Coordinates of C-alpha atoms in Angstrom, one line a residue:
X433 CA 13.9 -3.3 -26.5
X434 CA 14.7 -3.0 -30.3
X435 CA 12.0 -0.7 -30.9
X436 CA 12.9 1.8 -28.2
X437 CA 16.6 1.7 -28.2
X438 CA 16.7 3.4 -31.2
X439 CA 14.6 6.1 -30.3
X440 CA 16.9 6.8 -27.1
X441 CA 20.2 6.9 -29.5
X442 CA 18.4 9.7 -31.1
X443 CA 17.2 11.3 -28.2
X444 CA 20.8 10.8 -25.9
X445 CA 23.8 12.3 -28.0
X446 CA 21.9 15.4 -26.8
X447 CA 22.6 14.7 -23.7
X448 CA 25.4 17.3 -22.4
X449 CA 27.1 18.7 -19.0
X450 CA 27.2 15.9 -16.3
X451 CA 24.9 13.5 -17.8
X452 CA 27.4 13.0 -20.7
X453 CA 29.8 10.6 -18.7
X454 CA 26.9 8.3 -17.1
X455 CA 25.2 8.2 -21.0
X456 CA 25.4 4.2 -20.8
X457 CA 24.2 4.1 -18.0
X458 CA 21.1 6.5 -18.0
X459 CA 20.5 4.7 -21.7
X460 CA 20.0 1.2 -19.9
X461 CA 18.0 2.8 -17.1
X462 CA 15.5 4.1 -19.2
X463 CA 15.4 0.6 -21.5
X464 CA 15.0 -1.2 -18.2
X465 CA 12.0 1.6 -17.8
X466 CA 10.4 1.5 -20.8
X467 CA 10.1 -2.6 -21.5
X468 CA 9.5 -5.5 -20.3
X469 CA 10.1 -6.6 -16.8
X470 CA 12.5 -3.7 -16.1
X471 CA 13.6 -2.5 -12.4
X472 CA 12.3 -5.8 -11.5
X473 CA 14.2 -7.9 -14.0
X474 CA 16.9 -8.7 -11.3
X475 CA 14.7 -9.1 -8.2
X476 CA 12.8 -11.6 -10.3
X477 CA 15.7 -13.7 -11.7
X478 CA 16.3 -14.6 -8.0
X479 CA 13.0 -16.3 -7.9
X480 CA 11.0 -15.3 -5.5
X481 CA 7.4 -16.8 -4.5
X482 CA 5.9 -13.4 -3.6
X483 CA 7.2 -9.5 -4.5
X484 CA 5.8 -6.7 -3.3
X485 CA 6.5 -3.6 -4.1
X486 CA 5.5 -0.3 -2.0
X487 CA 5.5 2.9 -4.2
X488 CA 8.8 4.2 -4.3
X489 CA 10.0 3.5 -1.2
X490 CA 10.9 -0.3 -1.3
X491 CA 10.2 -3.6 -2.3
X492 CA 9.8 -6.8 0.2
X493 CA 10.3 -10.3 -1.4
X494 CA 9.4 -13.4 0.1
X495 CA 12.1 -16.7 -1.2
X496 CA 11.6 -20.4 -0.1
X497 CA 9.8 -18.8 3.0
X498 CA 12.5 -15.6 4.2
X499 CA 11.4 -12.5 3.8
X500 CA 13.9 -9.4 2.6
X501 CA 13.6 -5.8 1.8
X502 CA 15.0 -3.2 0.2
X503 CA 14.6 0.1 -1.8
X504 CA 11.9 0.2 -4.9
X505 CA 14.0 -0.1 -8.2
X506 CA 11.2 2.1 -9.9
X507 CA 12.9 5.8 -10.4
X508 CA 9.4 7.6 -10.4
X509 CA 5.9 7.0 -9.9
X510 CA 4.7 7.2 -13.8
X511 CA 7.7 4.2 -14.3
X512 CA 5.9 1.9 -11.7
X513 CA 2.3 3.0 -13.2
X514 CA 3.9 2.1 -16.9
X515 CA 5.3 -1.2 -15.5
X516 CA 1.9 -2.2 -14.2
X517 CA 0.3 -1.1 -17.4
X518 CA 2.4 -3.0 -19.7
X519 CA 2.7 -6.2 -18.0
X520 CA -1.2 -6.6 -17.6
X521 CA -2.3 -5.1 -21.1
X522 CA -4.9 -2.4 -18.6
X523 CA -4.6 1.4 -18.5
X524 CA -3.8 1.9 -14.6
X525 CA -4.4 4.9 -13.0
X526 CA -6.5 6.8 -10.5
X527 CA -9.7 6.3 -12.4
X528 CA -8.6 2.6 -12.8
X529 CA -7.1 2.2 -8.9
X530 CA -7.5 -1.9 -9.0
X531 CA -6.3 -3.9 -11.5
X532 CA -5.8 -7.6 -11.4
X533 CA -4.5 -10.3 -14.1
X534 CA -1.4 -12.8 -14.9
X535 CA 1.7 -11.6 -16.0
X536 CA 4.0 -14.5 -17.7
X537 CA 3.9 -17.0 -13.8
X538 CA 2.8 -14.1 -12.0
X539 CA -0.8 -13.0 -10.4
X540 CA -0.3 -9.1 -10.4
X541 CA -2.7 -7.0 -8.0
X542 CA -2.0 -2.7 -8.4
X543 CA -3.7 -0.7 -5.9
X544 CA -3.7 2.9 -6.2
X545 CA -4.7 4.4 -3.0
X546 CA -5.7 7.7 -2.1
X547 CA -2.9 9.7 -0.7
X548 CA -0.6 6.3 -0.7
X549 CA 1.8 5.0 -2.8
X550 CA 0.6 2.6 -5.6
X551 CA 1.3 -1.2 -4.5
X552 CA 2.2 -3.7 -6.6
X553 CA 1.8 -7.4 -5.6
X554 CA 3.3 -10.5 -7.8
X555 CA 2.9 -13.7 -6.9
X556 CA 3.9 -16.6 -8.7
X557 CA 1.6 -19.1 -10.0
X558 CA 0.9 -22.3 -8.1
X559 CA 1.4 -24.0 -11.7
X560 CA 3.5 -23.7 -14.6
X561 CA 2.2 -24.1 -18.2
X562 CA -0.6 -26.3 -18.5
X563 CA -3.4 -27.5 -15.7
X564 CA -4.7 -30.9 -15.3
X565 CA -7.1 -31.9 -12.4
X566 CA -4.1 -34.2 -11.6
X567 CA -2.1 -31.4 -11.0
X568 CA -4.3 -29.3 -9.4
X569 CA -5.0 -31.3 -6.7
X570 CA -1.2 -32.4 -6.2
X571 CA -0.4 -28.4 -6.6
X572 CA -3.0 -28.1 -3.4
X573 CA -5.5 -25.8 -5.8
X574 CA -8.5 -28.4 -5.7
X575 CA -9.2 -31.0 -2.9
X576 CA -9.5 -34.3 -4.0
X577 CA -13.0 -34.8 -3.5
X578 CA -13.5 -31.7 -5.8
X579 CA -11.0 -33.1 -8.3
X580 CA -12.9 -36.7 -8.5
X581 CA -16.5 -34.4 -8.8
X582 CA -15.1 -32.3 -11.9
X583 CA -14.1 -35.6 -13.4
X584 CA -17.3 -37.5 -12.9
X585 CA -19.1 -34.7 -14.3
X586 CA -16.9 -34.4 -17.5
X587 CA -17.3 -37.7 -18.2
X588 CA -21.0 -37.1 -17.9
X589 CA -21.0 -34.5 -20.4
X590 CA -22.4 -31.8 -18.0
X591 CA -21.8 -28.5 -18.5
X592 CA -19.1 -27.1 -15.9
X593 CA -18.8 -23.1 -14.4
X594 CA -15.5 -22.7 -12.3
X595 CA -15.0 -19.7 -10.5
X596 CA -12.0 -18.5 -9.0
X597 CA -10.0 -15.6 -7.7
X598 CA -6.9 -14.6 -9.3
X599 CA -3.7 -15.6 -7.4

């Protein structure tokens, strides 16, 4: 934010008419916009497992199992596009319509459809920080008969290709 609030300060004492009163406030819309988790900074502090967010017309999050829903908190289509692009490092645009990676705990999917709003799904990662077989199979990721095979065959010095799926 330190980068691009000073840029705004420059930009917003021009701000006149009826804008001039709700300066503050446009000022931290457009941070919230512009850097890191933004719109979704206070849908995410609640902790959700799941958020998905349709376009601009609303958002559904899924806590502890309940499900709720209410409107997008992107202002415009290019500040949901940015969002996307930013958190996963990936240009994101019609050319680009999937785009899939980890953001922070989150597996991020953007889908830009044809004639549809773009749709953003986060889900939070099974684990946090670092992954041991051990907690991979207690997390429900690997069965244990698949957690005692990747050990056996470390320990035997074989060489090892996972595969998986973001998410």
């Amino acid at each position: 934010p330190h980068l691009a609030a000073p840029l705004l300060d420059e930009a917003l004492p021009a701000v006149g008419g009826p804008l001039q009163a709700q300066r503050d406030t446009l000022r931290a819309r457009m941070l919230d916009e512009m850097v890191g988790d933004g719109p979704l900074r206070s849908v995410l502090d609640a902790e959700p497992n799941e958020v998905l967010v349709h376009g601009m017309t609303r958002v559904r999050v899924q806590r502890a199992g309940h499900v709720s829903e209410g409107p997008s908190p992107f202002t415009c289509p290019s500040a949901l596009r940015c969002f996307v692009s930013r958190s996963l490092g990936v240009h994101f645009d019609p050319a680009t319509p999937v785009v899939r990676g980890s953001w922070g705990a989150w597996s991020v999917e953007a889908v830009w459809g044809t004639g549809v709003a773009v749709v953003v799904s986060l889900r939070r990662s099974v684990l946090q920080g670092s992954a041991t077989l051990e907690s991979l199979v207690h997390a429900g990721a690997l069965s244990p008969n698949m957690g005692t095979l990747l050990a056996t065959a470390a320990m035997a010095r074989y060489s090892i290709l996972v595969c998986a799926a973001p998410g």
